[in-house]
Short mmCIF file of C-alpha atoms and ligand atoms in Angstrom, two decimals:
data_model
loop_
_atom_site.label_atom_id
_atom_site.label_comp_id
_atom_site.label_asym_id
_atom_site.label_seq_id
_atom_site.Cartn_x
_atom_site.Cartn_y
_atom_site.Cartn_z
CA UNK A 1 -38.31 -13.86 -41.71
CA UNK A 2 -35.92 -16.50 -42.91
CA UNK A 3 -37.56 -18.13 -45.93
CA UNK A 4 -41.06 -19.43 -45.50
CA UNK A 5 -40.34 -22.32 -43.17
CA UNK A 6 -41.75 -24.76 -45.71
CA UNK A 7 -39.29 -27.59 -45.11
CA UNK A 8 -41.01 -29.76 -42.54
CA UNK A 9 -38.44 -32.49 -42.04
CA UNK A 10 -35.32 -34.02 -43.53
CA UNK A 11 -36.22 -35.99 -46.64
CA UNK A 12 -39.08 -33.63 -47.44
CA UNK A 13 -41.76 -35.01 -45.15
CA UNK A 14 -40.51 -38.42 -44.03
CA UNK A 15 -38.40 -37.84 -40.94
CA UNK A 16 -36.57 -41.16 -41.40
CA UNK A 17 -35.62 -40.71 -45.05
CA UNK A 18 -32.05 -39.58 -45.73
CA UNK A 19 -31.66 -35.90 -46.50
CA UNK A 20 -30.58 -35.47 -50.11
CA UNK A 21 -27.84 -32.86 -50.09
CA UNK A 22 -25.50 -30.98 -52.45
CA UNK A 23 -22.59 -28.86 -51.28
CA UNK A 24 -21.18 -25.93 -53.26
CA UNK A 25 -17.66 -25.10 -52.06
CA UNK A 26 -17.16 -28.63 -50.72
CA UNK A 27 -13.35 -28.30 -50.53
CA UNK A 28 -13.44 -25.20 -48.31
CA UNK A 29 -13.69 -24.69 -44.58
CA UNK A 30 -17.51 -24.78 -44.38
CA UNK A 31 -17.71 -27.53 -47.01
CA UNK A 32 -15.26 -29.70 -45.07
CA UNK A 33 -17.12 -29.16 -41.78
CA UNK A 34 -20.39 -30.07 -43.52
CA UNK A 35 -18.95 -33.27 -44.96
CA UNK A 36 -17.45 -34.14 -41.58
CA UNK A 37 -21.00 -34.14 -40.17
CA UNK A 38 -22.17 -36.21 -43.13
CA UNK A 39 -19.41 -38.79 -42.60
CA UNK A 40 -20.23 -39.02 -38.88
CA UNK A 41 -23.88 -39.81 -39.63
CA UNK A 42 -23.95 -42.75 -42.05
CA UNK A 43 -27.35 -43.29 -43.64
CA UNK A 44 -28.63 -39.86 -42.67
CA UNK A 45 -27.60 -38.06 -45.88
CA UNK A 46 -27.49 -38.89 -49.60
CA UNK A 47 -24.95 -36.72 -51.35
CA UNK A 48 -25.93 -35.59 -54.82
CA UNK A 49 -23.31 -33.08 -56.05
CA UNK A 50 -20.14 -31.52 -54.64
CA UNK A 51 -18.28 -28.58 -56.19
CA UNK A 52 -14.93 -26.75 -55.80
CA UNK A 53 -12.99 -24.19 -57.78
CA UNK A 54 -9.55 -25.65 -58.54
CA UNK A 55 -8.83 -28.15 -55.78
CA UNK A 56 -9.67 -31.33 -57.71
CA UNK A 57 -7.72 -33.55 -55.35
CA UNK A 58 -9.61 -32.53 -52.22
CA UNK A 59 -12.91 -32.56 -54.08
CA UNK A 60 -12.38 -36.07 -55.46
CA UNK A 61 -11.30 -37.40 -52.04
CA UNK A 62 -14.41 -35.88 -50.44
CA UNK A 63 -16.69 -37.20 -53.19
CA UNK A 64 -15.34 -40.72 -52.75
CA UNK A 65 -15.55 -40.52 -48.94
CA UNK A 66 -19.22 -39.47 -48.86
CA UNK A 67 -20.22 -41.45 -51.99
CA UNK A 68 -21.35 -38.39 -53.94
CA UNK A 69 -22.99 -38.91 -57.33
CA UNK A 70 -21.39 -35.97 -59.13
CA UNK A 71 -18.39 -33.63 -58.68
CA UNK A 72 -17.66 -30.33 -60.43
CA UNK A 73 -14.72 -27.93 -60.56
CA UNK A 74 -15.43 -24.36 -61.64
CA UNK A 75 -11.95 -24.01 -63.11
CA UNK A 76 -11.89 -25.92 -66.39
CA UNK A 77 -8.13 -26.45 -66.23
CA UNK A 78 -8.67 -28.69 -63.18
CA UNK A 79 -11.02 -31.03 -65.07
CA UNK A 80 -8.31 -33.52 -66.13
CA UNK A 81 -7.12 -34.03 -62.54
CA UNK A 82 -10.69 -34.44 -61.30
CA UNK A 83 -11.50 -36.97 -64.01
CA UNK A 84 -8.35 -38.98 -63.27
CA UNK A 85 -8.96 -38.95 -59.53
CA UNK A 86 -12.53 -40.19 -59.97
CA UNK A 87 -11.77 -42.77 -62.64
CA UNK A 88 -13.35 -46.14 -61.82
CA UNK A 89 -15.46 -44.73 -58.95
CA UNK A 90 -18.71 -44.30 -60.88
CA UNK A 91 -18.86 -40.64 -59.76
CA UNK A 92 -19.58 -38.41 -62.74
CA UNK A 93 -17.75 -35.10 -63.14
CA UNK A 94 -17.82 -31.83 -65.05
CA UNK A 95 -16.09 -28.42 -65.14
CA UNK A 96 -16.83 -24.74 -65.64
CA UNK A 97 -19.15 -22.17 -64.05
CA UNK A 98 -22.15 -23.47 -66.05
CA UNK A 99 -21.49 -26.98 -64.71
CA UNK A 100 -21.44 -25.58 -61.14
CA UNK A 101 -24.83 -24.00 -61.79
CA UNK A 102 -26.14 -27.24 -63.27
CA UNK A 103 -24.96 -29.09 -60.15
CA UNK A 104 -26.71 -26.50 -57.95
CA UNK A 105 -30.09 -27.11 -59.58
CA UNK A 106 -30.03 -30.91 -59.38
CA UNK A 107 -33.05 -31.91 -57.26
CA UNK A 108 -32.12 -32.13 -53.56
CA UNK A 109 -33.77 -31.50 -50.17
CA UNK A 110 -31.09 -28.96 -49.28
CA UNK A 111 -28.18 -27.15 -50.88
CA UNK A 112 -25.27 -26.01 -48.70
CA UNK A 113 -24.07 -22.78 -50.35
CA UNK A 114 -20.43 -22.44 -49.25
CA UNK A 115 -18.58 -20.94 -52.21
CA UNK A 116 -16.57 -17.90 -51.16
CA UNK A 117 -17.22 -14.57 -52.86
CA UNK A 118 -19.62 -13.21 -55.47
CA UNK A 119 -18.97 -16.37 -57.53
CA UNK A 120 -21.49 -18.08 -55.24
CA UNK A 121 -24.37 -15.83 -56.27
CA UNK A 122 -25.40 -17.28 -59.67
CA UNK A 123 -25.50 -20.99 -58.70
CA UNK A 124 -27.15 -20.35 -55.32
CA UNK A 125 -29.76 -18.05 -56.81
CA UNK A 126 -30.52 -20.66 -59.51
CA UNK A 127 -31.25 -23.19 -56.74
CA UNK A 128 -33.37 -20.66 -54.82
CA UNK A 129 -35.44 -19.95 -57.94
CA UNK A 130 -36.46 -23.58 -58.16
CA UNK A 131 -37.46 -23.66 -54.49
CA UNK A 132 -34.56 -25.62 -53.00
CA UNK A 133 -33.96 -25.13 -49.25
CA UNK A 134 -30.60 -23.42 -48.78
CA UNK A 135 -28.17 -23.66 -45.88
CA UNK A 136 -26.58 -20.31 -46.63
CA UNK A 137 -22.92 -19.74 -45.75
CA UNK A 138 -22.13 -17.60 -48.81
CA UNK A 139 -23.01 -14.24 -47.25
CA UNK A 140 -22.08 -12.52 -50.52
CA UNK A 141 -25.45 -13.67 -51.94
CA UNK A 142 -27.12 -11.30 -49.48
CA UNK A 143 -24.43 -8.59 -49.49
CA UNK A 144 -24.41 -8.31 -53.30
CA UNK A 145 -28.04 -9.04 -54.09
CA UNK A 146 -30.02 -9.37 -50.87
CA UNK A 147 -33.33 -7.95 -52.14
CA UNK A 148 -33.22 -10.05 -55.30
CA UNK A 149 -32.19 -13.16 -53.43
CA UNK A 150 -34.86 -12.92 -50.73
CA UNK A 151 -37.61 -11.99 -53.17
CA UNK A 152 -36.65 -15.01 -55.32
CA UNK A 153 -36.93 -17.15 -52.17
CA UNK A 154 -40.37 -15.72 -51.38
CA UNK A 155 -41.53 -16.31 -54.96
CA UNK A 156 -40.36 -19.94 -55.12
CA UNK A 157 -41.03 -20.82 -51.47
CA UNK A 158 -37.36 -21.70 -50.87
CA UNK A 159 -36.39 -21.76 -47.20
CA UNK A 160 -33.18 -19.90 -46.40
CA UNK A 161 -31.42 -21.15 -43.28
CA UNK A 162 -28.45 -19.08 -42.06
CA UNK A 163 -25.19 -20.98 -41.51
CA UNK A 164 -23.22 -17.91 -40.45
CA UNK A 165 -22.88 -18.47 -36.70
CA UNK A 166 -24.20 -15.07 -35.62
CA UNK A 167 -27.26 -15.22 -37.88
CA UNK A 168 -27.88 -18.82 -36.99
CA UNK A 169 -27.77 -17.77 -33.34
CA UNK A 170 -30.25 -14.96 -33.94
CA UNK A 171 -32.48 -17.32 -35.96
CA UNK A 172 -32.57 -19.67 -32.96
CA UNK A 173 -33.86 -16.95 -30.60
CA UNK A 174 -35.85 -14.80 -33.04
CA UNK A 175 -39.56 -15.06 -32.22
CA UNK A 176 -41.16 -14.77 -35.66
CA UNK A 177 -44.55 -14.19 -34.02
CA UNK A 178 -43.30 -11.29 -31.90
CA UNK A 179 -41.40 -9.20 -34.43
CA UNK A 180 -43.20 -6.02 -33.27
CA UNK A 181 -41.82 -6.64 -29.77
CA UNK A 182 -38.19 -6.90 -30.91
CA UNK A 183 -36.15 -3.82 -30.04
CA UNK A 184 -32.82 -4.85 -31.56
CA UNK A 185 -30.57 -7.73 -32.44
CA UNK A 186 -26.88 -7.93 -31.64
CA UNK A 187 -24.25 -9.74 -33.67
CA UNK A 188 -21.11 -10.45 -31.69
CA UNK A 189 -17.60 -10.10 -33.14
CA UNK A 190 -14.41 -11.58 -31.73
CA UNK A 191 -12.55 -8.39 -32.68
CA UNK A 192 -10.03 -10.50 -34.62
CA UNK A 193 -6.29 -10.82 -34.04
CA UNK A 194 -5.72 -7.03 -33.84
CA UNK A 195 -8.47 -6.16 -31.36
CA UNK A 196 -5.98 -4.58 -28.95
CA UNK A 197 -3.45 -3.29 -31.51
CA UNK A 198 -2.83 0.42 -31.94
CA UNK A 199 -3.27 1.96 -35.40
CA UNK A 200 0.52 2.15 -35.74
CA UNK A 201 0.83 -1.56 -34.98
CA UNK A 202 -2.00 -2.40 -37.37
CA UNK A 203 -0.27 -0.56 -40.21
CA UNK A 204 2.63 -3.04 -40.11
CA UNK A 205 0.86 -6.39 -39.64
CA UNK A 206 1.65 -9.28 -42.01
CA UNK A 207 -0.83 -11.52 -43.86
CA UNK A 208 0.31 -14.43 -41.67
CA UNK A 209 -0.60 -12.51 -38.50
CA UNK A 210 -3.94 -11.41 -39.97
CA UNK A 211 -4.81 -15.00 -40.96
CA UNK A 212 -4.39 -16.17 -37.35
CA UNK A 213 -7.91 -15.78 -36.05
CA UNK A 214 -8.01 -16.07 -32.26
CA UNK A 215 -11.08 -18.36 -32.06
CA UNK A 216 -12.31 -19.61 -35.43
CA UNK A 217 -10.65 -21.68 -38.14
CA UNK A 218 -11.89 -20.33 -41.49
CA UNK A 219 -10.97 -19.71 -45.14
CA UNK A 220 -8.44 -16.97 -45.98
CA UNK A 221 -10.83 -14.28 -47.16
CA UNK A 222 -13.18 -14.37 -44.19
CA UNK A 223 -10.19 -14.52 -41.83
CA UNK A 224 -8.83 -11.24 -43.24
CA UNK A 225 -12.35 -9.77 -43.24
CA UNK A 226 -12.58 -10.68 -39.55
CA UNK A 227 -9.28 -8.91 -38.86
CA UNK A 228 -10.54 -5.69 -40.54
CA UNK A 229 -14.08 -6.28 -39.20
CA UNK A 230 -15.42 -5.97 -42.76
CA UNK A 231 -16.85 -9.42 -42.10
CA UNK A 232 -19.04 -7.93 -39.37
CA UNK A 233 -20.03 -5.16 -41.75
CA UNK A 234 -21.12 -7.77 -44.30
CA UNK A 235 -22.98 -9.56 -41.53
CA UNK A 236 -24.99 -6.44 -40.69
CA UNK A 237 -26.09 -6.32 -44.34
CA UNK A 238 -26.80 -10.06 -44.22
CA UNK A 239 -28.95 -9.60 -41.08
CA UNK A 240 -30.79 -6.73 -42.73
CA UNK A 241 -31.96 -9.12 -45.47
CA UNK A 242 -32.62 -12.15 -43.27
CA UNK A 243 -34.60 -10.49 -40.47
CA UNK A 244 -37.46 -7.99 -40.82
CA UNK A 245 -35.92 -5.19 -38.75
CA UNK A 246 -34.84 -1.62 -39.47
CA UNK A 247 -31.15 -0.94 -40.10
CA UNK A 248 -30.88 0.97 -36.81
CA UNK A 249 -32.03 -2.15 -34.92
CA UNK A 250 -28.91 -4.10 -35.99
CA UNK A 251 -26.10 -3.82 -33.47
CA UNK A 252 -22.58 -5.17 -33.08
CA UNK A 253 -20.69 -5.91 -29.87
CA UNK A 254 -17.11 -7.10 -29.62
CA UNK A 255 -16.99 -10.26 -27.52
CA UNK A 256 -13.48 -11.72 -27.56
CA UNK A 257 -14.43 -15.15 -26.20
CA UNK A 258 -16.81 -15.94 -29.15
CA UNK A 259 -19.18 -17.84 -26.86
CA UNK A 260 -22.33 -15.71 -27.23
CA UNK A 261 -22.93 -15.62 -30.98
CA UNK A 262 -26.06 -13.52 -31.29
CA UNK A 263 -28.80 -11.93 -29.16
CA UNK A 264 -32.29 -10.55 -29.59
CA UNK A 265 -33.69 -7.95 -27.19
CA UNK A 266 -37.46 -7.80 -26.61
CA UNK A 267 -39.73 -5.01 -25.38
CA UNK A 268 -40.11 -6.61 -21.93
CA UNK A 269 -36.36 -6.24 -21.34
CA UNK A 270 -35.60 -9.92 -22.03
CA UNK A 271 -32.48 -10.67 -24.06
CA UNK A 272 -32.42 -14.12 -25.68
CA UNK A 273 -29.01 -15.36 -26.75
CA UNK A 274 -27.49 -18.47 -28.28
CA UNK A 275 -24.19 -19.66 -26.81
CA UNK A 276 -21.80 -22.38 -27.92
CA UNK A 277 -18.15 -23.20 -28.49
CA UNK A 278 -16.75 -21.57 -31.65
CA UNK A 279 -17.23 -24.55 -33.97
CA UNK A 280 -19.08 -24.10 -37.27
CA UNK A 281 -20.38 -27.65 -37.06
CA UNK A 282 -22.97 -26.42 -34.55
CA UNK A 283 -24.70 -23.87 -36.85
CA UNK A 284 -24.21 -26.12 -39.90
CA UNK A 285 -25.87 -29.02 -38.04
CA UNK A 286 -28.69 -26.71 -36.95
CA UNK A 287 -29.46 -26.06 -40.63
CA UNK A 288 -29.03 -29.69 -41.73
CA UNK A 289 -31.35 -31.02 -39.02
CA UNK A 290 -33.81 -28.10 -38.87
CA UNK A 291 -36.47 -28.04 -37.52
CA UNK A 292 -34.97 -30.79 -35.35
CA UNK A 293 -31.44 -31.04 -33.98
CA UNK A 294 -28.60 -33.48 -34.44
CA UNK A 295 -25.62 -34.39 -32.32
CA UNK A 296 -22.20 -32.88 -33.12
CA UNK A 297 -18.74 -33.41 -31.62
CA UNK A 298 -18.42 -29.66 -30.89
CA UNK A 299 -16.82 -28.99 -27.53
CA UNK A 300 -19.37 -28.43 -24.77
CA UNK A 301 -19.28 -25.13 -22.94
CA UNK A 302 -17.83 -25.10 -19.45
CA UNK A 303 -19.03 -21.72 -18.27
CA UNK A 304 -17.50 -22.15 -14.82
CA UNK A 305 -14.09 -22.74 -16.42
CA UNK A 306 -14.60 -19.78 -18.77
CA UNK A 307 -15.66 -17.72 -15.74
CA UNK A 308 -15.73 -14.36 -17.58
CA UNK A 309 -17.48 -13.22 -20.72
CA UNK A 310 -16.64 -9.68 -21.81
CA UNK A 311 -18.25 -7.25 -24.26
CA UNK A 312 -17.09 -3.93 -25.72
CA UNK A 313 -18.20 -1.44 -28.34
CA UNK A 314 -16.24 -1.67 -31.64
CA UNK A 315 -13.70 1.10 -32.21
CA UNK A 316 -14.77 3.03 -35.35
CA UNK A 317 -11.34 4.57 -35.80
CA UNK A 318 -9.32 1.38 -35.96
CA UNK A 319 -12.11 -0.57 -37.70
CA UNK A 320 -13.61 1.80 -40.32
CA UNK A 321 -14.96 -1.15 -42.33
CA UNK A 322 -18.06 -1.23 -40.15
CA UNK A 323 -18.90 2.37 -41.09
CA UNK A 324 -18.29 1.62 -44.79
CA UNK A 325 -20.64 -1.36 -44.64
CA UNK A 326 -23.40 0.58 -42.86
CA UNK A 327 -23.13 3.35 -45.45
CA UNK A 328 -23.29 0.83 -48.32
CA UNK A 329 -26.32 -0.86 -46.75
CA UNK A 330 -28.08 2.52 -46.52
CA UNK A 331 -27.15 3.33 -50.13
CA UNK A 332 -28.60 0.07 -51.47
CA UNK A 333 -27.76 -2.98 -53.52
CA UNK A 334 -25.27 -1.44 -55.95
CA UNK A 335 -23.15 0.06 -53.17
CA UNK A 336 -23.14 -3.23 -51.24
CA UNK A 337 -22.13 -5.19 -54.35
CA UNK A 338 -19.33 -2.67 -55.02
CA UNK A 339 -18.21 -2.93 -51.39
CA UNK A 340 -17.93 -6.70 -51.68
CA UNK A 341 -16.10 -6.66 -55.01
CA UNK A 342 -13.61 -4.02 -53.84
CA UNK A 343 -13.04 -6.01 -50.65
CA UNK A 344 -12.39 -9.22 -52.61
CA UNK A 345 -9.71 -7.42 -54.66
CA UNK A 346 -8.11 -5.64 -51.69
CA UNK A 347 -8.00 -8.76 -49.50
CA UNK A 348 -6.26 -10.60 -52.36
CA UNK A 349 -3.81 -7.69 -52.74
CA UNK A 350 -3.07 -7.71 -49.01
CA UNK A 351 -2.47 -11.47 -49.04
CA UNK A 352 -0.14 -10.96 -52.04
CA UNK A 353 1.69 -8.20 -50.08
CA UNK A 354 0.70 -5.51 -52.61
CA UNK A 355 -1.24 -3.51 -50.02
CA UNK A 356 -0.85 -2.82 -46.30
CA UNK A 357 -3.49 -3.91 -43.80
CA UNK A 358 -4.96 -0.44 -43.19
CA UNK A 359 -4.89 0.12 -46.94
CA UNK A 360 -7.71 -2.41 -47.36
CA UNK A 361 -10.42 -0.15 -45.92
CA UNK A 362 -8.75 3.06 -47.21
CA UNK A 363 -8.75 1.90 -50.84
CA UNK A 364 -12.24 0.40 -50.62
CA UNK A 365 -13.53 3.77 -49.40
CA UNK A 366 -11.89 5.53 -52.37
CA UNK A 367 -13.41 3.02 -54.81
CA UNK A 368 -16.88 3.65 -53.41
CA UNK A 369 -16.39 7.43 -53.46
CA UNK A 370 -15.29 7.35 -57.11
CA UNK A 371 -18.16 5.09 -58.15
CA UNK A 372 -20.64 7.25 -56.28
CA UNK A 373 -19.25 10.43 -57.88
CA UNK A 374 -19.52 8.90 -61.36
CA UNK A 375 -23.12 7.80 -60.78
CA UNK A 376 -22.33 4.08 -60.91
CA UNK A 377 -24.00 3.19 -57.62
CA UNK A 378 -27.59 3.66 -58.74
CA UNK A 379 -30.10 0.84 -58.96
CA UNK A 380 -29.16 -2.84 -59.21
CA UNK A 381 -32.43 -4.60 -59.96
CA UNK A 382 -31.16 -7.77 -61.64
CA UNK A 383 -28.23 -10.16 -61.31
CA UNK A 384 -26.91 -8.66 -64.54
CA UNK A 385 -26.97 -5.16 -62.93
CA UNK A 386 -25.14 -6.56 -59.90
CA UNK A 387 -22.49 -8.15 -62.10
CA UNK A 388 -21.99 -4.86 -63.98
CA UNK A 389 -21.41 -3.05 -60.66
CA UNK A 390 -19.16 -5.89 -59.48
CA UNK A 391 -17.01 -5.67 -62.61
CA UNK A 392 -16.77 -1.87 -62.40
CA UNK A 393 -15.77 -2.03 -58.73
CA UNK A 394 -13.03 -4.54 -59.59
CA UNK A 395 -11.71 -2.18 -62.31
CA UNK A 396 -11.66 0.81 -59.93
CA UNK A 397 -10.02 -1.38 -57.30
CA UNK A 398 -7.19 -2.39 -59.63
CA UNK A 399 -6.75 1.27 -60.56
CA UNK A 400 -6.53 2.27 -56.88
CA UNK A 401 -4.00 -0.51 -56.31
CA UNK A 402 -1.89 0.77 -59.19
CA UNK A 403 -1.94 4.25 -57.57
CA UNK A 404 -0.87 2.79 -54.21
CA UNK A 405 2.02 1.01 -55.92
CA UNK A 406 3.38 4.28 -57.37
P1 NDP B 1 -12.89 -21.30 -48.22
O1 NDP B 1 -11.96 -20.35 -48.89
O2 NDP B 1 -12.34 -22.19 -47.17
O3 NDP B 1 -13.61 -22.23 -49.32
C1 NDP B 1 -14.24 -21.65 -50.42
C2 NDP B 1 -14.84 -22.71 -51.32
O4 NDP B 1 -15.34 -22.07 -52.50
C3 NDP B 1 -13.84 -23.75 -51.81
O5 NDP B 1 -14.49 -24.98 -52.03
C4 NDP B 1 -13.38 -23.16 -53.15
O6 NDP B 1 -12.82 -24.13 -54.02
C5 NDP B 1 -14.70 -22.62 -53.67
N1 NDP B 1 -14.54 -21.54 -54.63
C6 NDP B 1 -13.71 -20.47 -54.54
N2 NDP B 1 -13.83 -19.68 -55.63
C7 NDP B 1 -14.77 -20.27 -56.42
C8 NDP B 1 -15.31 -19.95 -57.69
N3 NDP B 1 -14.91 -18.87 -58.40
N4 NDP B 1 -16.25 -20.77 -58.21
C9 NDP B 1 -16.66 -21.88 -57.54
N5 NDP B 1 -16.15 -22.25 -56.34
C10 NDP B 1 -15.23 -21.44 -55.78
O7 NDP B 1 -14.09 -20.43 -47.66
P2 NDP B 1 -14.97 -20.66 -46.34
O8 NDP B 1 -15.45 -22.06 -46.29
O9 NDP B 1 -14.28 -20.08 -45.18
O10 NDP B 1 -16.19 -19.68 -46.63
C11 NDP B 1 -17.21 -20.00 -47.57
C12 NDP B 1 -18.34 -19.00 -47.42
O11 NDP B 1 -18.91 -19.18 -46.12
C13 NDP B 1 -17.89 -17.53 -47.49
O12 NDP B 1 -18.90 -16.78 -48.09
C14 NDP B 1 -17.75 -17.13 -46.02
O13 NDP B 1 -17.96 -15.75 -45.82
C15 NDP B 1 -18.87 -17.95 -45.40
N6 NDP B 1 -18.67 -18.25 -43.99
C16 NDP B 1 -17.58 -18.98 -43.59
C17 NDP B 1 -17.38 -19.27 -42.26
C18 NDP B 1 -16.22 -20.10 -41.81
O14 NDP B 1 -16.13 -20.42 -40.61
N7 NDP B 1 -15.32 -20.50 -42.67
C19 NDP B 1 -18.31 -18.78 -41.22
C20 NDP B 1 -19.45 -18.08 -41.77
C21 NDP B 1 -19.61 -17.82 -43.10
P3 NDP B 1 -11.20 -24.43 -54.02
O15 NDP B 1 -10.92 -25.14 -52.71
O16 NDP B 1 -10.99 -25.27 -55.20
O17 NDP B 1 -10.53 -23.08 -54.10
#
C-alpha cells in the first residue's frame, strides 16, 4: 500500500486548479527534472517553496524561473548569496535546517522530497505528519525510518507516491486489490559502470569512472551507490516499506538496458511490468499528475531498434552491498539507519580518494559488525533514536576510515 490514495486530483479536488507544489532539494538532479516539468507546463503548477543546501545561485535562478514564493538554503553561510540573488524579486528567503523544515510544512497539494541523504528525513516527515501528499525521491526516509515514516503517513492520511523509477514502475502495475495473488516483485538494476569488471579491476577504479553511470544521469551519491549496487540494496528496503509483501518476495534482476524498471508477478503466471526510456521525468510526472498522467519530453521507446533486452542475476561476490542491505532490513530500523549513515560517509571518502571502491562495502560491513557487537543496533522507535544510531554509525565510520589510512 502506498499511502491511502486520498489525493483525488491536482489542486485537491478541482482537476483544473493548479497543483500547489514545494520542492526540497530543488537544485539537485531530481529537483531540476521536476522544475523542468513545471516550466514546460505553465499554469499547471503554483510553486510555494524551493530548498537547497549550499547552492544559492542555482536555487535563486530556479526560484525566479518558476516564480516560487519562498527559497531556503540549509547551509546558513549561503544565506547572503541567496538574499542578494533574490533581491528585488519579491521571493522571500531563509536559511538553516529549521527553515527547511518550515518550508516543508507550508500548505501545498504536494511536496517533492528530493534532498539527498538522511538530512531529508526530518523535513519530509514533518510534512507527512500534517498530511501532505509526498512525491518521494529521498529513499533515505524509508531506509532510515521506514516504519515510522509509513505509520506517520497512515495516521495523517498522507499519500506517499514513489518517485524512484523502480518503485514507481511497481506502483503502476501493483494491483492493490489482489495483494494475496502477488508472488513477488522485481526491481531491475542496470548493474552500473562495473557490471562486467573483475574484482581486480574494480579494486582500482577511480571516482570519475564510478560516477559515469551507463544509463541514468543522477547526483553523485546515488551514482556511486549504483556502481556498488548499494542503491539497489536501499531500494529493496524502500520496497519493503512501500508494498505489503514479505522480504523474500522482493527480488532484483540486473537489466543493463534500463528499459524495464519494475515487475510484479501474479499467481496466474502473469508478470506485469512498466517500461520506459531511462528518464526520471517519467516517474516524476507520474507522481505530479497522479491519478492522471501528463505529457513529458522523455524519449519514446523503439523496441524494434532496441531489439534485445537482457536480464541476469546479480553477482553477490562482486556486489556484496546487496547482502548487507538484506541483512540490515532483516535486523530492523537501527541497522538500516546505520547502513545508510556508514554508506554516506564511505561514498564521500571514496569521492575524496581516501578509500578504494571495494573498501566502501568492506568498511560498511565492519561498522555494522562493531555496532551489532556493542549492542547499538537495537530498537529505533523514534526519529531521535534514528539520529542517535546515525551519529554513532558516522563515528564508527570515521574510525574505520582512520584505520584504513594507517
Ligand atoms: P543531488 O545530489 O543531485 O541533489 C541533492 C539535493 O539535496 C540538492 O538540492 C542539495 O542541495 C540538497 N541537499 C544536500 N544536502 C542537504 C542537506 N544537508 N540539507 C538540505 N538539502 C540538502 O541528488 P539527487 O537529485 O540525485 O537525489 C536526491 C534523492 O533522490 C536521493 O535520495 C536519491 O537517492 C533519490 N533518487 C535520485 C534519483 C536520480 O535519478 N537522481 C533516482 C531515484 C531516487 P545543493 O545543490 O545545495 O547541494
